[in-house]
mmCIF file with all atom_site columns, C-alpha atoms and ligand atoms in Angstrom:
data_model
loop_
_atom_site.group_PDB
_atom_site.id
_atom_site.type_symbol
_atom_site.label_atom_id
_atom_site.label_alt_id
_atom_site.label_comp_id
_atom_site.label_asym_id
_atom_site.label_entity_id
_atom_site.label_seq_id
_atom_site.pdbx_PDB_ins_code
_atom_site.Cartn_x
_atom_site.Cartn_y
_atom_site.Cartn_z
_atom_site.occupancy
_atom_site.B_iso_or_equiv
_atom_site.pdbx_formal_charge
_atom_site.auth_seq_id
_atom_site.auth_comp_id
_atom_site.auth_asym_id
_atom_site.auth_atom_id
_atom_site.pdbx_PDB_model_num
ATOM   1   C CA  . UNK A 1 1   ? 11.179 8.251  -30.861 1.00 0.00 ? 1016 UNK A CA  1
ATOM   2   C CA  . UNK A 1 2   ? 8.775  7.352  -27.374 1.00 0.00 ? 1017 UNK A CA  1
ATOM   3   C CA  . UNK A 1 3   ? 9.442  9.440  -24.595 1.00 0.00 ? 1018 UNK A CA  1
ATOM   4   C CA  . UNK A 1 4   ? 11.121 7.798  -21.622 1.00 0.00 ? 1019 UNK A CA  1
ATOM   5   C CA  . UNK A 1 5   ? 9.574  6.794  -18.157 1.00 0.00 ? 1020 UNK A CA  1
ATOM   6   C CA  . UNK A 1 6   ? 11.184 9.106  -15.683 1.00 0.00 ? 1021 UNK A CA  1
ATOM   7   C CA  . UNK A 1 7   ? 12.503 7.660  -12.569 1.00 0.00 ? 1022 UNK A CA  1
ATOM   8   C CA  . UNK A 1 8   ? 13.028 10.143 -9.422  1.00 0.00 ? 1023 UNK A CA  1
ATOM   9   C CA  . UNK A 1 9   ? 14.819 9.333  -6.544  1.00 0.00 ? 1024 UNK A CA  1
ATOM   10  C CA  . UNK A 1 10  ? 15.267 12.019 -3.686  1.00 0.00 ? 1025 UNK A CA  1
ATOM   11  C CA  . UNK A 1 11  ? 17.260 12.544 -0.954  1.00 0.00 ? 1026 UNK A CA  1
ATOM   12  C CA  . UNK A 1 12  ? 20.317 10.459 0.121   1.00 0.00 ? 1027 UNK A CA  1
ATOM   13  C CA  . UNK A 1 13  ? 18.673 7.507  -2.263  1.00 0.00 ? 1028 UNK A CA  1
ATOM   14  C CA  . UNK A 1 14  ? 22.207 7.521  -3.795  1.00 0.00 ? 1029 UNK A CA  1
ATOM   15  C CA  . UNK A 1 15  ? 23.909 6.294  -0.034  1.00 0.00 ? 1030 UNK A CA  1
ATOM   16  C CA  . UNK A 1 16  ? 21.670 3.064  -0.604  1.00 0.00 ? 1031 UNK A CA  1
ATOM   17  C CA  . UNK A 1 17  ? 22.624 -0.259 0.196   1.00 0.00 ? 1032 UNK A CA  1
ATOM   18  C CA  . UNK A 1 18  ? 24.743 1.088  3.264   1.00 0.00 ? 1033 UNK A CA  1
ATOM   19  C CA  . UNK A 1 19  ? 22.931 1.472  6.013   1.00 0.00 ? 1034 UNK A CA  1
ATOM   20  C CA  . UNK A 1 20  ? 19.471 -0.057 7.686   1.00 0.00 ? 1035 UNK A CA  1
ATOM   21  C CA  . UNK A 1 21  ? 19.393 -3.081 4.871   1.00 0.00 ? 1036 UNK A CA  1
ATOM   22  C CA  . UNK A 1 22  ? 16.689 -4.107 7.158   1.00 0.00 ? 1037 UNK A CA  1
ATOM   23  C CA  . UNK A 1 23  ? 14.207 -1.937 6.476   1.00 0.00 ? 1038 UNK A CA  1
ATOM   24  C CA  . UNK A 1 24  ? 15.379 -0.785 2.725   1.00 0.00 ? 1039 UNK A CA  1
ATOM   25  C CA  . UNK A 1 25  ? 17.398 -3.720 1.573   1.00 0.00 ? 1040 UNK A CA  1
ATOM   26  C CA  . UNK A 1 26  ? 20.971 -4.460 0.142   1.00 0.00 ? 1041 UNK A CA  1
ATOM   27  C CA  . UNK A 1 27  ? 21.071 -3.093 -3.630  1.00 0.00 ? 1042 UNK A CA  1
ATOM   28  C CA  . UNK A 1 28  ? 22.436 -0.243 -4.465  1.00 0.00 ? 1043 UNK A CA  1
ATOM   29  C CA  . UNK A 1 29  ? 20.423 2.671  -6.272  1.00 0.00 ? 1044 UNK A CA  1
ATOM   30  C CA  . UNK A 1 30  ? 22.796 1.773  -9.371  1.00 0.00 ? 1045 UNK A CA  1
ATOM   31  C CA  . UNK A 1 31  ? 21.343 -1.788 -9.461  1.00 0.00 ? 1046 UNK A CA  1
ATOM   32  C CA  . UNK A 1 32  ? 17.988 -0.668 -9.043  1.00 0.00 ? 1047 UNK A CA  1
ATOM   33  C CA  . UNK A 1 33  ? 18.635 1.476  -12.113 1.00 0.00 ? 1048 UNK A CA  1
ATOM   34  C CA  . UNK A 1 34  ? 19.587 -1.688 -14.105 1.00 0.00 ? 1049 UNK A CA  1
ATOM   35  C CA  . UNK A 1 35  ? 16.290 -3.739 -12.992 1.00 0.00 ? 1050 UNK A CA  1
ATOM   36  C CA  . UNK A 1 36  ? 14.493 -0.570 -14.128 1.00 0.00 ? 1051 UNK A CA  1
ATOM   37  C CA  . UNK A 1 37  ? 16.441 -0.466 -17.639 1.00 0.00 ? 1052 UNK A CA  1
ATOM   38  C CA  . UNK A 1 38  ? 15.823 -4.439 -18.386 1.00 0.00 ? 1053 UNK A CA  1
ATOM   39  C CA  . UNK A 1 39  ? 11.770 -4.340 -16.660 1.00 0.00 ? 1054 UNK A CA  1
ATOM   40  C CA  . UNK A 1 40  ? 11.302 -0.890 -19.389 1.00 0.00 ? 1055 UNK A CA  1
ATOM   41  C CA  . UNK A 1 41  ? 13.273 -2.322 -22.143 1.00 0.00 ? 1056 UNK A CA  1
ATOM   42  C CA  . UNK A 1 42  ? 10.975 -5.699 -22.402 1.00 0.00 ? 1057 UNK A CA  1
ATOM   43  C CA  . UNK A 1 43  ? 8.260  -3.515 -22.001 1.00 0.00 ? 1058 UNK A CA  1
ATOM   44  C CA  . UNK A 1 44  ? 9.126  -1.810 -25.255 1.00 0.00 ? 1059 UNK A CA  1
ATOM   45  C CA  . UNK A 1 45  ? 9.606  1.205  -23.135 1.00 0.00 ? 1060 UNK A CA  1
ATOM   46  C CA  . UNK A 1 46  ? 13.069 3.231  -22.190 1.00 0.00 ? 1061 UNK A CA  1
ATOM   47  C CA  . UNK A 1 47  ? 13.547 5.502  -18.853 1.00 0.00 ? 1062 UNK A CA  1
ATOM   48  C CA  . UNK A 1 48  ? 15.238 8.134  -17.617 1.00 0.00 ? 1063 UNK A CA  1
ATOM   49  C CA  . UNK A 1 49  ? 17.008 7.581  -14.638 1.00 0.00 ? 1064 UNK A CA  1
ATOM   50  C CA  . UNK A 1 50  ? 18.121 10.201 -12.141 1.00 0.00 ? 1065 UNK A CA  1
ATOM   51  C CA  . UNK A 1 51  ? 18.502 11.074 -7.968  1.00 0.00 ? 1066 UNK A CA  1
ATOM   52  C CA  . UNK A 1 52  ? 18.758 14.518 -6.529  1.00 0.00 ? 1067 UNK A CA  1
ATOM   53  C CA  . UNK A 1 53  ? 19.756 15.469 -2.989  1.00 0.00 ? 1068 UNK A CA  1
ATOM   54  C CA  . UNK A 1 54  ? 17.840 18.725 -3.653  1.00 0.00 ? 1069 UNK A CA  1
ATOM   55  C CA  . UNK A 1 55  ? 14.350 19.796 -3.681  1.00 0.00 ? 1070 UNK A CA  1
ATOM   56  C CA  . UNK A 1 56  ? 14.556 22.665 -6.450  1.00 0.00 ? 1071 UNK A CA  1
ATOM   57  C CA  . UNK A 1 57  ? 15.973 19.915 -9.160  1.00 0.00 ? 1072 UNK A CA  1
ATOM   58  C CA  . UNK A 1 58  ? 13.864 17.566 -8.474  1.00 0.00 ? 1073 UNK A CA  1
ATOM   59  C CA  . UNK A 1 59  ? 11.170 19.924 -8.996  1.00 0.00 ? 1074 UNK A CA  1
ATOM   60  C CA  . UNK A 1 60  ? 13.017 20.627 -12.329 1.00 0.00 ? 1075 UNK A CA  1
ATOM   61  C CA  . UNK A 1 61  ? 12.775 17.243 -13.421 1.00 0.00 ? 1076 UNK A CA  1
ATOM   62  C CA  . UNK A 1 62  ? 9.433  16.846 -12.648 1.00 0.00 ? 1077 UNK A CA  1
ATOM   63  C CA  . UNK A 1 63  ? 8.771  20.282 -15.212 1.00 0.00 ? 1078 UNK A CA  1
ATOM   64  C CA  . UNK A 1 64  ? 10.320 18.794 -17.363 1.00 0.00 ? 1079 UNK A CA  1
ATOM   65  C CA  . UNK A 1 65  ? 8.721  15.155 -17.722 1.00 0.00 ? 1080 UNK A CA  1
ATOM   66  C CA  . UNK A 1 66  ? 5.822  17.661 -18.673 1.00 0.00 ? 1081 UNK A CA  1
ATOM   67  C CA  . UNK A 1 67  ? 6.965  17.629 -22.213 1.00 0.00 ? 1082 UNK A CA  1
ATOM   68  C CA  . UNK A 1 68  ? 9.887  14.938 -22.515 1.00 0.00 ? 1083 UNK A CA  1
ATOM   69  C CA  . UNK A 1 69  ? 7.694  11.889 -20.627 1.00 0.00 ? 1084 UNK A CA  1
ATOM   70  C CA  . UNK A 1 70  ? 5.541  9.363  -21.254 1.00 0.00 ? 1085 UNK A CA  1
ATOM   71  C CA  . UNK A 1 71  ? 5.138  8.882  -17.263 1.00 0.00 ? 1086 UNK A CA  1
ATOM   72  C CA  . UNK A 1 72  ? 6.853  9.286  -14.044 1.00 0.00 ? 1087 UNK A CA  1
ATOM   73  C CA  . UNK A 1 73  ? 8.007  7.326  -11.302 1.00 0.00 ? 1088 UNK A CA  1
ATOM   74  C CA  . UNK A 1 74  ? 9.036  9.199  -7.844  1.00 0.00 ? 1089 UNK A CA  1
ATOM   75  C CA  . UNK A 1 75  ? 10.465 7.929  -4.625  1.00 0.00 ? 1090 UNK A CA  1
ATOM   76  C CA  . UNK A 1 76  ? 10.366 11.490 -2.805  1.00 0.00 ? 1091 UNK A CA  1
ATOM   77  C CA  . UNK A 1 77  ? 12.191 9.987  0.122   1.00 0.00 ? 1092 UNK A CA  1
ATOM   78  C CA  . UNK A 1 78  ? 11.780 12.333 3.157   1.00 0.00 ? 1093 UNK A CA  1
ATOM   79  C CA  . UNK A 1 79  ? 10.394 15.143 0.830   1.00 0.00 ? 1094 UNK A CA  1
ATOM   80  C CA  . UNK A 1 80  ? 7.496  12.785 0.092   1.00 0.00 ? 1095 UNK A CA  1
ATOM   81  C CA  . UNK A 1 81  ? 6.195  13.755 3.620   1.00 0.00 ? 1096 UNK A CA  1
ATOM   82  C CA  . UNK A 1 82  ? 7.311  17.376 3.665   1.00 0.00 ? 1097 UNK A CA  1
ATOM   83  C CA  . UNK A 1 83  ? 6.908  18.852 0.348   1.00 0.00 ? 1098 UNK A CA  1
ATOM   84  C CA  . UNK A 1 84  ? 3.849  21.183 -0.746  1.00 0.00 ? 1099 UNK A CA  1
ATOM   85  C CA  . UNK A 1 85  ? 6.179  21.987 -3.955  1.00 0.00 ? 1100 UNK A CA  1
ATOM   86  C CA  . UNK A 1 86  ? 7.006  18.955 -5.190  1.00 0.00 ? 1101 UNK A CA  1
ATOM   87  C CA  . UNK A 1 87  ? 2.989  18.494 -5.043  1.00 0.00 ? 1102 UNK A CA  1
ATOM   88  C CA  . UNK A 1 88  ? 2.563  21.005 -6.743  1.00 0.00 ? 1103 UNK A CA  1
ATOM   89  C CA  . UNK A 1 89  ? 4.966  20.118 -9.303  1.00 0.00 ? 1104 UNK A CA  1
ATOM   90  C CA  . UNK A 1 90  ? 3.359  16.705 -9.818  1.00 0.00 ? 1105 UNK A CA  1
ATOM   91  C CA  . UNK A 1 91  ? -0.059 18.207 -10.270 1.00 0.00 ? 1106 UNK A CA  1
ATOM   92  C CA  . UNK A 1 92  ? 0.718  20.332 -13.516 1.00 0.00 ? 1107 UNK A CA  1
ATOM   93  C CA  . UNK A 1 93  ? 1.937  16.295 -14.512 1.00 0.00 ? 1108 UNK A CA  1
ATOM   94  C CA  . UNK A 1 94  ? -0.885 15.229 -17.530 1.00 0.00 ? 1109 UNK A CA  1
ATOM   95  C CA  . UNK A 1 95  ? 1.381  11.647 -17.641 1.00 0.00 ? 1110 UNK A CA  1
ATOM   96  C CA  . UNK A 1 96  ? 0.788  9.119  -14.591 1.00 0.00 ? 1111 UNK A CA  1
ATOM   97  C CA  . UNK A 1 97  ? 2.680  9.591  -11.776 1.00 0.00 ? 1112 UNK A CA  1
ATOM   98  C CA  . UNK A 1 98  ? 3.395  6.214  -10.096 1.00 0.00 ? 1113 UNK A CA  1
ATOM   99  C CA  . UNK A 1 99  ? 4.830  7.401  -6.296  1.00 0.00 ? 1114 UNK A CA  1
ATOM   100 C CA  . UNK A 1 100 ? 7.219  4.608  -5.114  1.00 0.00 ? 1115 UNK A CA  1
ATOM   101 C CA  . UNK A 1 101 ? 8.834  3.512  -1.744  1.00 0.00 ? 1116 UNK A CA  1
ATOM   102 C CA  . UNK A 1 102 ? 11.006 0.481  -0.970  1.00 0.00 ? 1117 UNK A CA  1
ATOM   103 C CA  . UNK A 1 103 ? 9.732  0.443  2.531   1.00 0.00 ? 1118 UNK A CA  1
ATOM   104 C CA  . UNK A 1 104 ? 6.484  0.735  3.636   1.00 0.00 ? 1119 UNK A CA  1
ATOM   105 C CA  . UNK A 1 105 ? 5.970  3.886  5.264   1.00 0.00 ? 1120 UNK A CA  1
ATOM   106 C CA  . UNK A 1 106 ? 2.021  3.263  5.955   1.00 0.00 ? 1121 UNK A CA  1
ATOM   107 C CA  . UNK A 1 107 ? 3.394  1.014  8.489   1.00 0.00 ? 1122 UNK A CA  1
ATOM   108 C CA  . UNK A 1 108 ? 6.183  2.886  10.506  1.00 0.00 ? 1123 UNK A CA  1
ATOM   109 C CA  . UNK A 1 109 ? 6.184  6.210  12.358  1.00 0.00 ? 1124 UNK A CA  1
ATOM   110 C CA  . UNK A 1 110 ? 3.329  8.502  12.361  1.00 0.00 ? 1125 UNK A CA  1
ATOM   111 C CA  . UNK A 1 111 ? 4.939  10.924 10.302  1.00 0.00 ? 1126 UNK A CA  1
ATOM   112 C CA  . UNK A 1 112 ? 5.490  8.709  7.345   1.00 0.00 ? 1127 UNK A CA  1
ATOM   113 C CA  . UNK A 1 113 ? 2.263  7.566  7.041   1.00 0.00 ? 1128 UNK A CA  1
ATOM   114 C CA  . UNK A 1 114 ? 0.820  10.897 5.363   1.00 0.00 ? 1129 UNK A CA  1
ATOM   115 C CA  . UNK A 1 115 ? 2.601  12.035 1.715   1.00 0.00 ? 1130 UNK A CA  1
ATOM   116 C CA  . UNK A 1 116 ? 2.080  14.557 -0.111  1.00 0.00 ? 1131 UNK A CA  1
ATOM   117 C CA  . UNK A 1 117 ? 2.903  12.753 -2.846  1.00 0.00 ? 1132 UNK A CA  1
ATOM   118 C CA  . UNK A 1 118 ? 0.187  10.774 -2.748  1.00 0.00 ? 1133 UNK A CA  1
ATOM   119 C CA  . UNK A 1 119 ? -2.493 13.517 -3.851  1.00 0.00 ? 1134 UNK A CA  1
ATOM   120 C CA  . UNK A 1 120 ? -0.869 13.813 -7.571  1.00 0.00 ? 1135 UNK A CA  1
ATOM   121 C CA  . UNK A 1 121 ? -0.144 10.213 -7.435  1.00 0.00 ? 1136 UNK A CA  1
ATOM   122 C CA  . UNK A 1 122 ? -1.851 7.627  -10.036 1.00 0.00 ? 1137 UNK A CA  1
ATOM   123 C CA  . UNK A 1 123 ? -1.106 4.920  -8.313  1.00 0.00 ? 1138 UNK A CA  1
ATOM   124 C CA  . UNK A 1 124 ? 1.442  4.022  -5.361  1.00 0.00 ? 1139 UNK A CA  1
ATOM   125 C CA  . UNK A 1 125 ? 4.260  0.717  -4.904  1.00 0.00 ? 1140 UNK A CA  1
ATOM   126 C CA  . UNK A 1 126 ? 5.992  0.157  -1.488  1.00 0.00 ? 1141 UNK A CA  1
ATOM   127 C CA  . UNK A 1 127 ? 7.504  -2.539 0.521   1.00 0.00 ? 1142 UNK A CA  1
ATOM   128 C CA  . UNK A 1 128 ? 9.147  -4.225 -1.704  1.00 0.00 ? 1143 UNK A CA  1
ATOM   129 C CA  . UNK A 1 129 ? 12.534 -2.924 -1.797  1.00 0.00 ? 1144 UNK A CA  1
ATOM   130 C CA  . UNK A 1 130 ? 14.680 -2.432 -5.013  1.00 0.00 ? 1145 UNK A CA  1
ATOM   131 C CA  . UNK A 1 131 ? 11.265 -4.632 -6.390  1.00 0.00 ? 1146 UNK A CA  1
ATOM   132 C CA  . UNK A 1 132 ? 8.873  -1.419 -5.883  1.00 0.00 ? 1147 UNK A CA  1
ATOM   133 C CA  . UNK A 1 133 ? 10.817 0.361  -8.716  1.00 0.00 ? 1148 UNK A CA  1
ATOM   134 C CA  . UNK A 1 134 ? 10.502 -2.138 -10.939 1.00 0.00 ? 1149 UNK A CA  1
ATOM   135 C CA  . UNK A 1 135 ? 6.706  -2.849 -10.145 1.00 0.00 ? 1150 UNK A CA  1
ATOM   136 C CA  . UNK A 1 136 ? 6.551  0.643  -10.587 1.00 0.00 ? 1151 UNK A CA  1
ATOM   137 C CA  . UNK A 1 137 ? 7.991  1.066  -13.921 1.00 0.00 ? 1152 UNK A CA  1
ATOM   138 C CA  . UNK A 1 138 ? 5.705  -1.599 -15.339 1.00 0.00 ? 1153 UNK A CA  1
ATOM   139 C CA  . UNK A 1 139 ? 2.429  0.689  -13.757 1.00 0.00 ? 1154 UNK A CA  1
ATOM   140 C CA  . UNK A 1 140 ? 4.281  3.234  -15.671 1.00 0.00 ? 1155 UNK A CA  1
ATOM   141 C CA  . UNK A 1 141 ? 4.458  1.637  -19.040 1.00 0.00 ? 1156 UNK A CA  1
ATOM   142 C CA  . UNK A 1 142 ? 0.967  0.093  -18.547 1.00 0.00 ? 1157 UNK A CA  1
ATOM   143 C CA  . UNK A 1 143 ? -0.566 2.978  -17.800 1.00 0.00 ? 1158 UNK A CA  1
ATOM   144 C CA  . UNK A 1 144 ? 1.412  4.894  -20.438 1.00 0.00 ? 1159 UNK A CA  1
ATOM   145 C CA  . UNK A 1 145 ? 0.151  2.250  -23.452 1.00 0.00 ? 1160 UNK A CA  1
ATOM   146 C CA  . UNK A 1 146 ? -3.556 2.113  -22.627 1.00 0.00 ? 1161 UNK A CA  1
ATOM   147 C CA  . UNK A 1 147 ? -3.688 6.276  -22.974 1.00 0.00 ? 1162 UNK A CA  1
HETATM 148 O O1  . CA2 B 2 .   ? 10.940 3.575  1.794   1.00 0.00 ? 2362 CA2 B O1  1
HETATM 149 C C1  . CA2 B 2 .   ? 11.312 4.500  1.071   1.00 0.00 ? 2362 CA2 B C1  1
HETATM 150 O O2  . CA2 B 2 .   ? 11.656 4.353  -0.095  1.00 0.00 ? 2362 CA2 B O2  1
HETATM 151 C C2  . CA2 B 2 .   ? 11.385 5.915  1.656   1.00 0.00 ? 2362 CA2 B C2  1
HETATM 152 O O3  . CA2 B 2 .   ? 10.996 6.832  0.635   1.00 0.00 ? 2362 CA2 B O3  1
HETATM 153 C C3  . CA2 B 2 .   ? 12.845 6.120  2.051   1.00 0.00 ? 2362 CA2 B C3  1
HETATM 154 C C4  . CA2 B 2 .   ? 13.069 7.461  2.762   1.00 0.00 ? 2362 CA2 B C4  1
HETATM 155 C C5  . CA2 B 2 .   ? 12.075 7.647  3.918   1.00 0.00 ? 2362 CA2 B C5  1
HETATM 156 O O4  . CA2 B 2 .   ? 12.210 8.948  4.466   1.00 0.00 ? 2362 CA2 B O4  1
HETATM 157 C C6  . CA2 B 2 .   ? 10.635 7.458  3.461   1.00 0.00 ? 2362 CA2 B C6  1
HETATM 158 O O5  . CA2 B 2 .   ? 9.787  7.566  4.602   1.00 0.00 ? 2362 CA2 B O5  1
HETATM 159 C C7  . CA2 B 2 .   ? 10.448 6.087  2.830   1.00 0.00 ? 2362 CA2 B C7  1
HETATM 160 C C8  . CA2 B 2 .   ? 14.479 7.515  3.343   1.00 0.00 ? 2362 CA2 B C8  1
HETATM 161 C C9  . CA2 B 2 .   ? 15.570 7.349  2.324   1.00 0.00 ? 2362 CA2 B C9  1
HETATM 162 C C10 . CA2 B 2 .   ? 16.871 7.184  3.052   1.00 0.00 ? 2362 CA2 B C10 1
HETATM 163 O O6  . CA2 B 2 .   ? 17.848 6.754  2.160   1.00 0.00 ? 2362 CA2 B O6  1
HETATM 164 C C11 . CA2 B 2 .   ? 18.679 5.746  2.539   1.00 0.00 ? 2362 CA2 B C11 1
HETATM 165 C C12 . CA2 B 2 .   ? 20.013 5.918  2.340   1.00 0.00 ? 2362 CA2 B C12 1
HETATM 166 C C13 . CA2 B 2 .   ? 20.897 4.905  2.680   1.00 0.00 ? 2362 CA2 B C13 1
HETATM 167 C C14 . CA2 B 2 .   ? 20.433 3.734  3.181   1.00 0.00 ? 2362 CA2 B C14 1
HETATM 168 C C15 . CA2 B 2 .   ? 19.090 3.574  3.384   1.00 0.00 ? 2362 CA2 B C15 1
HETATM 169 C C16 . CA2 B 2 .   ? 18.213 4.578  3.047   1.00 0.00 ? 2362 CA2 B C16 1
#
């Protein structure tokens, strides 16, 4: 059986689609989930879909996409800019990492515009909303079949 993408969302990812639709959009982190399911499945691919609050499980899931992956996508949220561990994390990662953003942090405050993230990272998707995961998900499964 292939080993599943692994899609990461971090911190209060699972309140989305209630506040600032502006900047982050309307849908909901469940129907992101299902544009991510349908993009993977007619890819030939499946994935693994999951959002933590906290930094320790996220770091968890990351360990274990070492052995149960065939790549990873991560929106880090706020711990995309604060976290030397989740680096870390991503680093002992031998599958692409694909980091992923609905907004585009590059071009709003000063502190978003540096992630960690983004040293372990294969290859990074923002600004496009819910659309980012599922551009994401296809780097994934590209980058995944050409190994
Ligand atoms: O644009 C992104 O995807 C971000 O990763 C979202 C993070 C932000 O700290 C990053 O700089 C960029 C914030 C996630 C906040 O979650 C929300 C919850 C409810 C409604 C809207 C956002």
């Amino acid at each position: 059986m292939a080993k599943p993408i692994y899609v990461l969302s971090g911190p209060n990812l699972n309140l989305l689609g209630t506040r600032e639709p502006e900047i982050y959009g309307r849908q909901t982190l469940e129907d992101i989930r299902v544009l991510c399911e349908v993009r993977a499945a007619a890819l030939g691919h499946t994935i693994e879909f999951r959002q933590s609050n906290h930094e320790g499980v996220l770091i968890d899931w990351i360990q274990e996409a070492r052995t149960e992956a065939c790549g990873l996508v991560i929106n880090p949220a706020g711990y995309g800019h604060t976290s030397v561990a989740i680096l870390d994390a991503l680093k002992m990662l031998a599958v692409p990492v694909i980091e992923c953003h609905l907004s585009n942090p590059a071009a709003r405050e000063a502190f978003r515009r540096e992630t960690y993230v983004s040293l372990a990272a294969t290859g990074l998707v923002s600004g496009f909303g819910g659309k980012s995961y599922e551009l994401a998900v296809e780097a994934a499964a590209h980058l995944a079949s050409v190994k």
